[in-house]
mmCIF file of C-alpha atoms in Angstrom:
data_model
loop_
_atom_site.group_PDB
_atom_site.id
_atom_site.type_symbol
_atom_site.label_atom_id
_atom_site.label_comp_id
_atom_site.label_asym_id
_atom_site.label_seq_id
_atom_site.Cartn_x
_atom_site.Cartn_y
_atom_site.Cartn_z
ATOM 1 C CA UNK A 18 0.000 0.000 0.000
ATOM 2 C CA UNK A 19 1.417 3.164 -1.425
ATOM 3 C CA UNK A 20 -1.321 5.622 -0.694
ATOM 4 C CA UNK A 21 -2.019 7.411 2.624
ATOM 5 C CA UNK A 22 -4.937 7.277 4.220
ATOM 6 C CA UNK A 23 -6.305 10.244 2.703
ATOM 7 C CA UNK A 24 -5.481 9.774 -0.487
ATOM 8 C CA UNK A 25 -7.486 6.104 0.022
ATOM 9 C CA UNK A 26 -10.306 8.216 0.830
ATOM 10 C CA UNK A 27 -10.634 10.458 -1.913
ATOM 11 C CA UNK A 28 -10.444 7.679 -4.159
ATOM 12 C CA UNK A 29 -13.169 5.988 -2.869
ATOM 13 C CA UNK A 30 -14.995 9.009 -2.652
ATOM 14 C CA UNK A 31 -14.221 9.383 -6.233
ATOM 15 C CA UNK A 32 -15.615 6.044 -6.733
ATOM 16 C CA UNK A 33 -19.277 6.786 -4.608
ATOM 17 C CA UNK A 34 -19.166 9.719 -6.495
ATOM 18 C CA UNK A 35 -19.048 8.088 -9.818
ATOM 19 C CA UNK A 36 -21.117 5.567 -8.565
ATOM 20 C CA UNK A 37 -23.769 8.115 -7.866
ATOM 21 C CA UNK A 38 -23.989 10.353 -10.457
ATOM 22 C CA UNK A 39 -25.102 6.859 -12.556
ATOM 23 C CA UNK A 40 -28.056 5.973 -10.220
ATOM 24 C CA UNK A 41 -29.212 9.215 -9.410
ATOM 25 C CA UNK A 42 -28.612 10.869 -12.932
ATOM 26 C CA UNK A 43 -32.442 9.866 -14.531
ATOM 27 C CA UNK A 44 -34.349 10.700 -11.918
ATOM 28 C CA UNK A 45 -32.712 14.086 -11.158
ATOM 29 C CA UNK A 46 -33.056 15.533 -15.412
ATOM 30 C CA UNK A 47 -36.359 13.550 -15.675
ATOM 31 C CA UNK A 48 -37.880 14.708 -11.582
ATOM 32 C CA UNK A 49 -41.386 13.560 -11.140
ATOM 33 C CA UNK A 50 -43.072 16.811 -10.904
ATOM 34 C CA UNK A 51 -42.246 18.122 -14.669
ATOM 35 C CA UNK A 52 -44.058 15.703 -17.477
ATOM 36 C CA UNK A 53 -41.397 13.189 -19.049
ATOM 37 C CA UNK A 54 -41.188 13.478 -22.508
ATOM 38 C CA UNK A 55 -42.250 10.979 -24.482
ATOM 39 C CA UNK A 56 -39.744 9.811 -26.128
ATOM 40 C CA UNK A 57 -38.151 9.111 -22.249
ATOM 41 C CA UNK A 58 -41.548 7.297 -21.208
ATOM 42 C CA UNK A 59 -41.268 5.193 -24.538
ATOM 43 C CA UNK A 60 -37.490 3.915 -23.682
ATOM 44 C CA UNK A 61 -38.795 3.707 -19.779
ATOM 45 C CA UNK A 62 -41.549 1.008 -21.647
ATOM 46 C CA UNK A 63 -38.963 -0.715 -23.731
ATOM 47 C CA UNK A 64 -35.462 -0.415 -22.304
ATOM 48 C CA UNK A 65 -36.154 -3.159 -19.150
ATOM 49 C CA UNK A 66 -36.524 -5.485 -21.120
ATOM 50 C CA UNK A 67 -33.551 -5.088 -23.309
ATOM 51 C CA UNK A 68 -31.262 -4.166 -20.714
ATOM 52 C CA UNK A 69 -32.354 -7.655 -18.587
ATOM 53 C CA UNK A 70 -30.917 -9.093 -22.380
ATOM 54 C CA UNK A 71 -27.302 -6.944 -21.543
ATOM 55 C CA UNK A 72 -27.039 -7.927 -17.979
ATOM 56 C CA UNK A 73 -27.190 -11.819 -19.110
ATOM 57 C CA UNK A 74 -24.633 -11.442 -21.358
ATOM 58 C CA UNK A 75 -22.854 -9.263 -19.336
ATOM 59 C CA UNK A 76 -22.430 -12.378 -17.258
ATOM 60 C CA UNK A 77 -20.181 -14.006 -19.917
ATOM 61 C CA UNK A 78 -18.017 -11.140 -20.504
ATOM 62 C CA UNK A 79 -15.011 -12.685 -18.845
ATOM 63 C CA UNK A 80 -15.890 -16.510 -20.500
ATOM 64 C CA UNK A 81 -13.497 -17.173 -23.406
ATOM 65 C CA UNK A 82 -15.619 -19.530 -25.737
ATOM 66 C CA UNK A 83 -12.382 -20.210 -27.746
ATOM 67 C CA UNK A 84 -9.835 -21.590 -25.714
ATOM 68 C CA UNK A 85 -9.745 -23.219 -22.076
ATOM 69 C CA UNK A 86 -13.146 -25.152 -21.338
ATOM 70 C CA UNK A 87 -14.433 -23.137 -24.372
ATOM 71 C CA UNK A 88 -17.470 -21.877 -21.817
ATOM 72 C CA UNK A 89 -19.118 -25.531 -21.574
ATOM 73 C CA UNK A 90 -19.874 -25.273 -18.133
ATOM 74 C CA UNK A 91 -21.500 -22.133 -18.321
ATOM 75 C CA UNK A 92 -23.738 -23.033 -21.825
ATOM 76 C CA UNK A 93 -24.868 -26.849 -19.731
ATOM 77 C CA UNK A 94 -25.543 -24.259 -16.864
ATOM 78 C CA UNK A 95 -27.989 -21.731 -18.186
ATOM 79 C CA UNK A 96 -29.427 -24.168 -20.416
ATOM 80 C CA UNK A 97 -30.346 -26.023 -17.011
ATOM 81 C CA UNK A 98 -31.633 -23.210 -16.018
ATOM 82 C CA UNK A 99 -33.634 -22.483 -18.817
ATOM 83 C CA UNK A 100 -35.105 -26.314 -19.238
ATOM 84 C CA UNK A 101 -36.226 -26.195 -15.746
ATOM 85 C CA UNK A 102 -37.607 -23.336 -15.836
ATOM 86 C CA UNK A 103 -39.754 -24.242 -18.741
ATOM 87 C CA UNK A 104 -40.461 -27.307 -17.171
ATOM 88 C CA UNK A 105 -41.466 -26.465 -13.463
ATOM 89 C CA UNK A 106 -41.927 -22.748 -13.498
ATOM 90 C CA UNK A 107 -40.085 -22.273 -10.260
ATOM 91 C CA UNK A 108 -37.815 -19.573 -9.811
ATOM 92 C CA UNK A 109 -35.949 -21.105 -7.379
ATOM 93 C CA UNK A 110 -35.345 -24.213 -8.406
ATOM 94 C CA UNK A 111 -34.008 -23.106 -11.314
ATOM 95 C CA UNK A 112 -30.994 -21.357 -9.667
ATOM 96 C CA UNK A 113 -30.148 -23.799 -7.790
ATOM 97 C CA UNK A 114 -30.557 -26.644 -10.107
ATOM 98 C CA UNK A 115 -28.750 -24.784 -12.517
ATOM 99 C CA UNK A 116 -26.030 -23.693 -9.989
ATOM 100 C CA UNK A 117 -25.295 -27.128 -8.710
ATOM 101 C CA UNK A 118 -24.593 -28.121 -12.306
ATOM 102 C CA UNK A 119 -22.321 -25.479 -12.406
ATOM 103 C CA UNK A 120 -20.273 -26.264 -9.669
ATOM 104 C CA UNK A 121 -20.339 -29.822 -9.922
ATOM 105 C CA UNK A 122 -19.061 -29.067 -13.773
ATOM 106 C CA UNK A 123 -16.379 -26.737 -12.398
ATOM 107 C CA UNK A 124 -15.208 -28.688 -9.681
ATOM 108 C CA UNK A 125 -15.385 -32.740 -11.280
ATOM 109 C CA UNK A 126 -15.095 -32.276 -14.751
ATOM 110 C CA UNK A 127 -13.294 -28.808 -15.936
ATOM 111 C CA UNK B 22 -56.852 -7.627 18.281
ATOM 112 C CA UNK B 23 -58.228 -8.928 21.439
ATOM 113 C CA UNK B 24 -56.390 -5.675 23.067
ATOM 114 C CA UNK B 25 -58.240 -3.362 20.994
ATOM 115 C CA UNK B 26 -61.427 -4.123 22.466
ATOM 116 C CA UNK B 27 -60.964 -2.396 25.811
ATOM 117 C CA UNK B 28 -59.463 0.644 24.613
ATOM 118 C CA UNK B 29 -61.790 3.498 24.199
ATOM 119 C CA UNK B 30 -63.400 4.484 20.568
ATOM 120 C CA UNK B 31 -61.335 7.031 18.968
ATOM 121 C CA UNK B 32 -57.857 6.035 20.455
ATOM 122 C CA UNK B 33 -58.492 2.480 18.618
ATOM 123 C CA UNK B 34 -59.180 3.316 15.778
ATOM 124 C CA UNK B 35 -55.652 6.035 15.192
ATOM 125 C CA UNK B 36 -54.204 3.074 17.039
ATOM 126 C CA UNK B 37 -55.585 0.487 14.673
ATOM 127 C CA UNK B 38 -54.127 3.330 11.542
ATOM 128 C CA UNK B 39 -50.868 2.758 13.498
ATOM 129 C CA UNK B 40 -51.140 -0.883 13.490
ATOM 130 C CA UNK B 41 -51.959 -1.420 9.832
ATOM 131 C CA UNK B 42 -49.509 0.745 8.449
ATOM 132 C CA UNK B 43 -46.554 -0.968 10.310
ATOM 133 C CA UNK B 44 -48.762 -4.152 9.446
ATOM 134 C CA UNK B 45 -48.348 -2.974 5.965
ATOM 135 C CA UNK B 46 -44.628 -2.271 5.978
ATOM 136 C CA UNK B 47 -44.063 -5.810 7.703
ATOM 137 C CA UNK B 48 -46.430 -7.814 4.772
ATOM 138 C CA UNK B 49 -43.683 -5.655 2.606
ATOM 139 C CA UNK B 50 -41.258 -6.865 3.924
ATOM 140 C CA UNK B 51 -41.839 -10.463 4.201
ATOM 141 C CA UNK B 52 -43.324 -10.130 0.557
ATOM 142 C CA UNK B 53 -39.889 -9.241 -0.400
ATOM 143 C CA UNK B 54 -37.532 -11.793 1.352
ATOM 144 C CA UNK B 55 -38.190 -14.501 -0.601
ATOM 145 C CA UNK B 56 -37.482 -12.345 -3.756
ATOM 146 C CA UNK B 57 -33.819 -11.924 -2.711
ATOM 147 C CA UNK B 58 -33.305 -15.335 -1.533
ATOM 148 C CA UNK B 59 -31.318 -16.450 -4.488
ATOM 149 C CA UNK B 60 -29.342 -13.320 -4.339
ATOM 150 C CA UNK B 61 -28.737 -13.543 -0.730
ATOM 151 C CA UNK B 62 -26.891 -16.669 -1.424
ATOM 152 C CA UNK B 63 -24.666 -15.004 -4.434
ATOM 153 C CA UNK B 64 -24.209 -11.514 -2.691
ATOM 154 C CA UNK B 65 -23.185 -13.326 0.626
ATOM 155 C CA UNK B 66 -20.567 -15.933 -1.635
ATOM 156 C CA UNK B 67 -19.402 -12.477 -3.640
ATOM 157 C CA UNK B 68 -19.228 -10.597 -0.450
ATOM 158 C CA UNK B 69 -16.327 -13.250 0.884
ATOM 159 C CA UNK B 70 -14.610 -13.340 -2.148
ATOM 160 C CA UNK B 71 -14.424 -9.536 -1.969
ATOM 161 C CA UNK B 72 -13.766 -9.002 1.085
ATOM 162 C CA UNK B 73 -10.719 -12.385 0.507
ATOM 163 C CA UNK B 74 -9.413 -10.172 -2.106
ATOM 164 C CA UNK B 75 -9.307 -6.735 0.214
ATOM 165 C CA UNK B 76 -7.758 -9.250 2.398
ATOM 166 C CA UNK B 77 -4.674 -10.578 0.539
ATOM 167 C CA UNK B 78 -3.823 -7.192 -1.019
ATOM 168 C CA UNK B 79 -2.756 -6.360 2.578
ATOM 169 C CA UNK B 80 -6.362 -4.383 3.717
ATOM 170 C CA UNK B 81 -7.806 -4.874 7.081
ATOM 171 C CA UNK B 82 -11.406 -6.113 7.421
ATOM 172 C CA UNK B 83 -12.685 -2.417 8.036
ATOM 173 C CA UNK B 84 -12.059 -1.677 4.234
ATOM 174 C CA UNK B 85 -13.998 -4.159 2.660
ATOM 175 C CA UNK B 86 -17.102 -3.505 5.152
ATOM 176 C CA UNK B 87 -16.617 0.367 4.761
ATOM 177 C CA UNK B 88 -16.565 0.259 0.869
ATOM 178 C CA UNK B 89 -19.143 -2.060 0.234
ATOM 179 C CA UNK B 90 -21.540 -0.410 2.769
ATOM 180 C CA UNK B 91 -20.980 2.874 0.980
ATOM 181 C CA UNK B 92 -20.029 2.060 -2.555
ATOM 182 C CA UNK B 93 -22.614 -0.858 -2.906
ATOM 183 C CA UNK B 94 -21.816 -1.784 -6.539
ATOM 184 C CA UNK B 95 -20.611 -4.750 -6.558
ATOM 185 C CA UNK B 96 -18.310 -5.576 -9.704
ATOM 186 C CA UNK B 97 -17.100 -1.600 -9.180
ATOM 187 C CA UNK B 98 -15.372 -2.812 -5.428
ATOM 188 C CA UNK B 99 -13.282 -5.426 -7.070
ATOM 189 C CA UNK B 100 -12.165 -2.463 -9.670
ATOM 190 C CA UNK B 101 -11.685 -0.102 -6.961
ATOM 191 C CA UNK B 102 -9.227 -2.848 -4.938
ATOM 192 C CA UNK B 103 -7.183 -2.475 -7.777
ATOM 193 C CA UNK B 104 -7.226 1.378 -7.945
ATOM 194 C CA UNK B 105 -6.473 1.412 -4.140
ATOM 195 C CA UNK B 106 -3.029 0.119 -4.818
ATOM 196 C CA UNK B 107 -1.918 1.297 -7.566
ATOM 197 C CA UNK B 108 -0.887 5.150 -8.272
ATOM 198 C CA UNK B 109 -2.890 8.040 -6.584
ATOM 199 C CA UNK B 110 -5.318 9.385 -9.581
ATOM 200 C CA UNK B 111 -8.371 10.521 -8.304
ATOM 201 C CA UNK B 112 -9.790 11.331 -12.527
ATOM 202 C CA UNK B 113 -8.936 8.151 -13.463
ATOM 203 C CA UNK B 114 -11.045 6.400 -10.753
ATOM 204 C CA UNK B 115 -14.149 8.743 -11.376
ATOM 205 C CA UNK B 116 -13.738 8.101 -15.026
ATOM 206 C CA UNK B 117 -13.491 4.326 -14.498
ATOM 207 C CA UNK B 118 -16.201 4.293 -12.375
ATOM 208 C CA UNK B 119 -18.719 6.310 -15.092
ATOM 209 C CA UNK B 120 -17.640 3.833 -18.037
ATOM 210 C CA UNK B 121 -17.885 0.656 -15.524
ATOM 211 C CA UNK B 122 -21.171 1.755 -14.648
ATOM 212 C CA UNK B 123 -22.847 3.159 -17.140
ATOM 213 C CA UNK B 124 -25.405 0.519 -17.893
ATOM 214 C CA UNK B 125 -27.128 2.090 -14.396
ATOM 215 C CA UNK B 126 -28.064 5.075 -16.520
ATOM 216 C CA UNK B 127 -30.923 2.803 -17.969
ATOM 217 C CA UNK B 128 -31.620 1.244 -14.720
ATOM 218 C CA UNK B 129 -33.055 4.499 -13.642
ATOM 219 C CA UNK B 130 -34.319 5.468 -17.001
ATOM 220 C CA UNK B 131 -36.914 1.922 -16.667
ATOM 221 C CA UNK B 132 -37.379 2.685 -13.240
ATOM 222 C CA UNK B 133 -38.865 6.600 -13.589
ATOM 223 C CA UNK B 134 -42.191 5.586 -13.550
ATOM 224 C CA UNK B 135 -41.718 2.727 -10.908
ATOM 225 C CA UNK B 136 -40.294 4.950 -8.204
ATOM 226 C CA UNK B 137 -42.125 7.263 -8.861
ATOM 227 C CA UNK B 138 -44.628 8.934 -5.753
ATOM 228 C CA UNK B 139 -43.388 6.643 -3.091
ATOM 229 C CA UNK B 140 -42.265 9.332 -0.780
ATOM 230 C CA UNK B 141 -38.887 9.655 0.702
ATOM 231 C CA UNK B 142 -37.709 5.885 0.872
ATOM 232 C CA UNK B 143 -37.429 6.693 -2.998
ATOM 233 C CA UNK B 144 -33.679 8.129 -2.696
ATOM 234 C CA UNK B 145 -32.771 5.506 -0.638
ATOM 235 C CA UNK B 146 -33.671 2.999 -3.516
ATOM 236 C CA UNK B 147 -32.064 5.171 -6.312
ATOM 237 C CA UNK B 148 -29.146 4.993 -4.474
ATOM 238 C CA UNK B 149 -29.373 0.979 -4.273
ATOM 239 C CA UNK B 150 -30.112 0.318 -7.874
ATOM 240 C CA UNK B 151 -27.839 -2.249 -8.359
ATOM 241 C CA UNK B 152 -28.257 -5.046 -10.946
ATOM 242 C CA UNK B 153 -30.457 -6.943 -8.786
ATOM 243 C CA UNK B 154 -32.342 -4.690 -7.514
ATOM 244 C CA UNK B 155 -33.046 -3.459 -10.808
ATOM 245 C CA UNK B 156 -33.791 -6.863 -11.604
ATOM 246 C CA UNK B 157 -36.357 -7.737 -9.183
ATOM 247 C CA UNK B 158 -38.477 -4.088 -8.993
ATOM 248 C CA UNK B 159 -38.767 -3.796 -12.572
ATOM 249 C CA UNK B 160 -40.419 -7.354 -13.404
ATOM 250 C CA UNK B 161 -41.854 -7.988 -10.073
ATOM 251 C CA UNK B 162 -45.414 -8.698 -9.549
ATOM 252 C CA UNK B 163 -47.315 -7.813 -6.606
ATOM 253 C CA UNK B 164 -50.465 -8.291 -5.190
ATOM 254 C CA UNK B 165 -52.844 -5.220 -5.393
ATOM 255 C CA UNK B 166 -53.146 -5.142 -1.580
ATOM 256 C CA UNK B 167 -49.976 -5.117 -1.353
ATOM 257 C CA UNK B 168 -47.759 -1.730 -0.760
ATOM 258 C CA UNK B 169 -45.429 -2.366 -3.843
ATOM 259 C CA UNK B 170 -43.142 1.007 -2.846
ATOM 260 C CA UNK B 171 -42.074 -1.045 0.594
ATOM 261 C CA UNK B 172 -41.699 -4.064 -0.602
ATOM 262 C CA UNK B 173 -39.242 -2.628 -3.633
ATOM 263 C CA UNK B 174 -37.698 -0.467 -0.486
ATOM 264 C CA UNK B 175 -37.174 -3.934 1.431
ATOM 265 C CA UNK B 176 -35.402 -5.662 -2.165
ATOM 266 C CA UNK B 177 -33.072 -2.709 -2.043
ATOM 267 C CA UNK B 178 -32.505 -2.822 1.892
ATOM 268 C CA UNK B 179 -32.604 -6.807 1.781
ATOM 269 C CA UNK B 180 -29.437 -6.424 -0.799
ATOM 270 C CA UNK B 181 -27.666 -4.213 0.142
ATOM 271 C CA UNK B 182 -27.655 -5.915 3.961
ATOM 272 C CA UNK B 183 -26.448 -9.151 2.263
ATOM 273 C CA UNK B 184 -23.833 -7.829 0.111
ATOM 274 C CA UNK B 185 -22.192 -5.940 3.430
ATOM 275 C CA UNK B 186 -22.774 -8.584 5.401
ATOM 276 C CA UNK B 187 -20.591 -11.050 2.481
ATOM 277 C CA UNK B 188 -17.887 -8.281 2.913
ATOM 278 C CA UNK B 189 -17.551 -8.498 6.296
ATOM 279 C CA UNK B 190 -17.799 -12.158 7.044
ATOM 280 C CA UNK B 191 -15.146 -12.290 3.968
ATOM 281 C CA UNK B 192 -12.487 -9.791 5.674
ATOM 282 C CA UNK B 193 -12.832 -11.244 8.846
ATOM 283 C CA UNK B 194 -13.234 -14.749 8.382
ATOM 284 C CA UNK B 195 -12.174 -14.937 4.867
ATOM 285 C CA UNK B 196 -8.909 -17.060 5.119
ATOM 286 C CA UNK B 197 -10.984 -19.740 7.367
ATOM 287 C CA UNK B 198 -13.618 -20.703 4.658
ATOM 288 C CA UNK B 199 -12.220 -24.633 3.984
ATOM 289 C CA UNK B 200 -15.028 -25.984 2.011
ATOM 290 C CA UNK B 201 -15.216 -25.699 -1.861
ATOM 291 C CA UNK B 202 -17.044 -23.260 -3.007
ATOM 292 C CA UNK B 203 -15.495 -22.372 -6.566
ATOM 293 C CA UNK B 204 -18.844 -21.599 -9.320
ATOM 294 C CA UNK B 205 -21.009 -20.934 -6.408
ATOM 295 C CA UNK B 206 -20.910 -16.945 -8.269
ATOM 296 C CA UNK B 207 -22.921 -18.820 -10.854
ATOM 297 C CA UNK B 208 -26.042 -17.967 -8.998
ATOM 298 C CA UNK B 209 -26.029 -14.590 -9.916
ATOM 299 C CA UNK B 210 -26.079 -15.610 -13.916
ATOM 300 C CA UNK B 211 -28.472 -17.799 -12.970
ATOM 301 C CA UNK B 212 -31.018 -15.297 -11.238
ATOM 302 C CA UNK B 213 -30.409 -12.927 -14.458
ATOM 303 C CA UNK B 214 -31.270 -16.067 -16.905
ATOM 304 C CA UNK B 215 -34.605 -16.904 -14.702
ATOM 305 C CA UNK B 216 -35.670 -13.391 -14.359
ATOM 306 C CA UNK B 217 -34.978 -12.909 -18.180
ATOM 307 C CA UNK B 218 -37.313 -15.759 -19.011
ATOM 308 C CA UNK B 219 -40.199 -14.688 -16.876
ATOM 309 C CA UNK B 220 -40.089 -11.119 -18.616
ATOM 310 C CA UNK B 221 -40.033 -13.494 -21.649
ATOM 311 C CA UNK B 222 -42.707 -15.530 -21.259
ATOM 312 C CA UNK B 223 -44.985 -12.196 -19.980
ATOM 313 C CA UNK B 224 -44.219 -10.416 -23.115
ATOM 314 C CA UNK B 225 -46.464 -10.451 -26.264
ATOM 315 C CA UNK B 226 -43.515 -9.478 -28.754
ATOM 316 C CA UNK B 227 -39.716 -9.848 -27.955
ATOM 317 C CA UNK B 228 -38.241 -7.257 -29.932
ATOM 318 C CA UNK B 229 -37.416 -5.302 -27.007
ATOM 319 C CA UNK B 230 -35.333 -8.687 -25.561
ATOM 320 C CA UNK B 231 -34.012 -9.950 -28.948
ATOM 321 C CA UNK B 232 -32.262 -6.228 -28.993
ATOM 322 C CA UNK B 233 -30.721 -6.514 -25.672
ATOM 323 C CA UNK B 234 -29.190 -9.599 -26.636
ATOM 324 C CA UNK B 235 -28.707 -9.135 -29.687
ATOM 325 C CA UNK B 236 -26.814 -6.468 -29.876
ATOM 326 C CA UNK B 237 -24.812 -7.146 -26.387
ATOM 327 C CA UNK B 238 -23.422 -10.444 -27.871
ATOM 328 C CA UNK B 239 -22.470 -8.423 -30.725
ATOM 329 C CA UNK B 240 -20.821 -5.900 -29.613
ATOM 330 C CA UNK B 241 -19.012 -8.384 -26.653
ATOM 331 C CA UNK B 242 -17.709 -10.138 -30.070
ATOM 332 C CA UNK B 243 -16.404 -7.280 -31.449
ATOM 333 C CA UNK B 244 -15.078 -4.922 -28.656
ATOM 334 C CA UNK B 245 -14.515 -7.751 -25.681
ATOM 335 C CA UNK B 246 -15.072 -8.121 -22.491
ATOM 336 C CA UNK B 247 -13.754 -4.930 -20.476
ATOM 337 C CA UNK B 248 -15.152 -2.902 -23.177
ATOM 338 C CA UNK B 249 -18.631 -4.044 -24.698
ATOM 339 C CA UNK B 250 -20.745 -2.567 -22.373
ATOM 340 C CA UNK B 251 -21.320 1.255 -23.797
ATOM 341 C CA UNK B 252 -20.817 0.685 -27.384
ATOM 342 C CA UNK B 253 -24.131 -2.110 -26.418
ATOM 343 C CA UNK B 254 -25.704 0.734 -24.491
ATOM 344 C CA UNK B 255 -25.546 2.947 -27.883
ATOM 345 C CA UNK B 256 -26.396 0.160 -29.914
ATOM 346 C CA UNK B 257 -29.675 -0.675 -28.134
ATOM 347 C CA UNK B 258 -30.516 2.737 -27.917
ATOM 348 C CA UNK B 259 -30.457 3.527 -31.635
ATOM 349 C CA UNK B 260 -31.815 -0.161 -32.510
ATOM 350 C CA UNK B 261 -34.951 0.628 -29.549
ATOM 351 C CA UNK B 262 -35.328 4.802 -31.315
ATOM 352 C CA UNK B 263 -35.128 2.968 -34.904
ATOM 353 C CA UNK B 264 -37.970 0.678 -33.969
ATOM 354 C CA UNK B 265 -40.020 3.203 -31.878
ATOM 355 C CA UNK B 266 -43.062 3.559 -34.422
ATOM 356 C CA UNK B 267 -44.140 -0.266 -34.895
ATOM 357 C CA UNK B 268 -42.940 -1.519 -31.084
ATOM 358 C CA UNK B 269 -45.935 1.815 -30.321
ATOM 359 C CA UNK B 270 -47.922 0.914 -32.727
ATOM 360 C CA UNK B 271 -48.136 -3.063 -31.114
ATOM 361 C CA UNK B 272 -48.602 -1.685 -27.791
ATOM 362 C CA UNK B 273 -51.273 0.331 -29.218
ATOM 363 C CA UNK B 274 -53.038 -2.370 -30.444
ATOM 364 C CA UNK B 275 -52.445 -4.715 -27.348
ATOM 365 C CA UNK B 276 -54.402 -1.633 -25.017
#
């Protein structure tokens, strides 16, 4: 450790700060007194559902598909997932059916 | 209720106002708990390997508690270790932080309407809106008698407690934790996957979806993994404004 203490803290700081600006951004330009413009309210319809699409590939960001276990465990895992969840509509034994593939894979087998 | 009956007329019933409200907040909050079970288990297995990490780089268990309890964005801590100890450059770690996350920006951008006219609690939640509890609040259903603003307040609250309370079992304890729990982080992909195919299965077209993943996988081909995220962001913006007449227009039709 190189920094001093202070120095620590206005990084983090800088950090919250950053941090904060993204969450609080939207709802301070768009408050809930003033009408939203439409264009906002249309993206506020359609943008959950795209962004839930980013954040489950963001999960495989760090998963190289062409070398080491070429992702395997994680494609048997969500499809797991996914198959149960067709199957039994039950959130949570999806997840942890899924997940105990997962680490079964990762441990045993890869 | 059996105590009520004693008490005289008028103090019963502001009594009984008293008693449904916090009634109301408790039904929230056991409403909620089940919601964050899953995430309870990967917040609590990412908390330890956070607060492991904080650990080994040489900082003392008050770090990892501190920063997560203030920071709260998860993939953002294990960033910020690394700024920590290397060179002193305060506009390179606000920088960092914007770019790493950005994708918030929508979070709140979906969530306007949501949050919207819950009273105070609302800035607490804003400030919470991490990937899960973006997750859960923007696809959850709730029963109508139900006070939906608490029991998104308790999500928030609920995940936030567990991902501090990962963090500080992991500084403290961290080096003791003997049993095997490598993949265990999978439970976070997993919660993303289920709660993807229950917006799915609700929705009567997918355009909206296809886009998200459509143009994520794309863009994580072409610009990688440390990098994808805001040339995604831009591309499901423009695809989303490109396709804004006919996804309206189907909406339209489905009211």
């Amino acid at each position: 450790m190189t920094m001093s203490i202070s120095q620590q803290i206005i990084v983090i700081a800088m950090v919250v700060l950053g941090t904060v600006i993204t969450r609080f951004l939207p709802f301070l330009v768009f408050p809930s007194g003033k009408p939203t413009p439409n264009y906002i309210q249309y993206l506020g319809k359609v943008l959950p559902a795209a962004v839930l699409g980013l954040l489950v590939i963001y999960c495989f960001k760090d998963v190289s598909f062409l070398s080491g276990n070429h992702g395997i465990p994680e494609i048997i895992g969500v499809s797991v997932v996914t198959l149960l969840h067709y199957w039994k509509k039950n959130m949570l034994l999806s997840i942890a059916g899924g997940t105990i593939v997962y680490m079964l894979l990762v441990q045993m087998i890869f | 209720m059996h105590e009520n009956i004693d008490s005289p007329n008028e103090n019963s019933s502001s009594q009984y106002k008293d008693m449904s409200r916090s009634n109301q907040i408790w039904i929230a909050a056991r409403v909620a708990f089940p919601k964050t079970v899953p995430i309870f288990a990967g917040f609590v297995f990412l908390g330890i390997a956070y607060g492991l990490m904080m650990n080994s780089l040489g900082f003392s268990a008050i770090y990892p508690i501190l920063i997560s309890l203030i920071v709260f964005a998860g993939s953002m801590e294990f960033v910020a270790a690394n700024l920590l100890v290397g060179t002193f450059s305060p506009l390179t770690a606000l920088f960092l932080t914007l770019t790493v996350n950005a994708r918030h920006l929508f979070y709140g951008l979906s969530m306007l309407e949501k949050y919207d006219g819950i009273g105070k609690k609302k800035w607490y939640m804003v400030y919470g809106l991490c990937d899960e509890a973006f997750a859960i609040n923007s696809t959850m259903d709730v029963p109508k008698n139900i006070d939906k603003g608490w029991v998104m307040f308790f999500v928030t609250l609920f995940n936030h407690f567990y991902w501090v309370l990962g963090a500080t079992l992991g500084g403290i304890f961290g080096s003791f934790v003997n049993f095997n729990i490598e993949g265990l982080d999978f439970v976070m992909t997993a919660l993303f996957v289920v709660i993807f195919l229950e917006q799915w299965m609700k929705e009567e077209k997918h355009t909206s979806s296809l886009v998200g993943l459509g143009a994520s996988i794309v863009c994580l081909i072409i610009f990688g993994g440390s990098k994808f995220i805001i040339p995604a962001m831009i591309a499901i913006l423009g695809l989303l404004t490109l396709f804004r007449k006919s996804l309206e227009k189907a909406e339209a039709e489905v009211v």
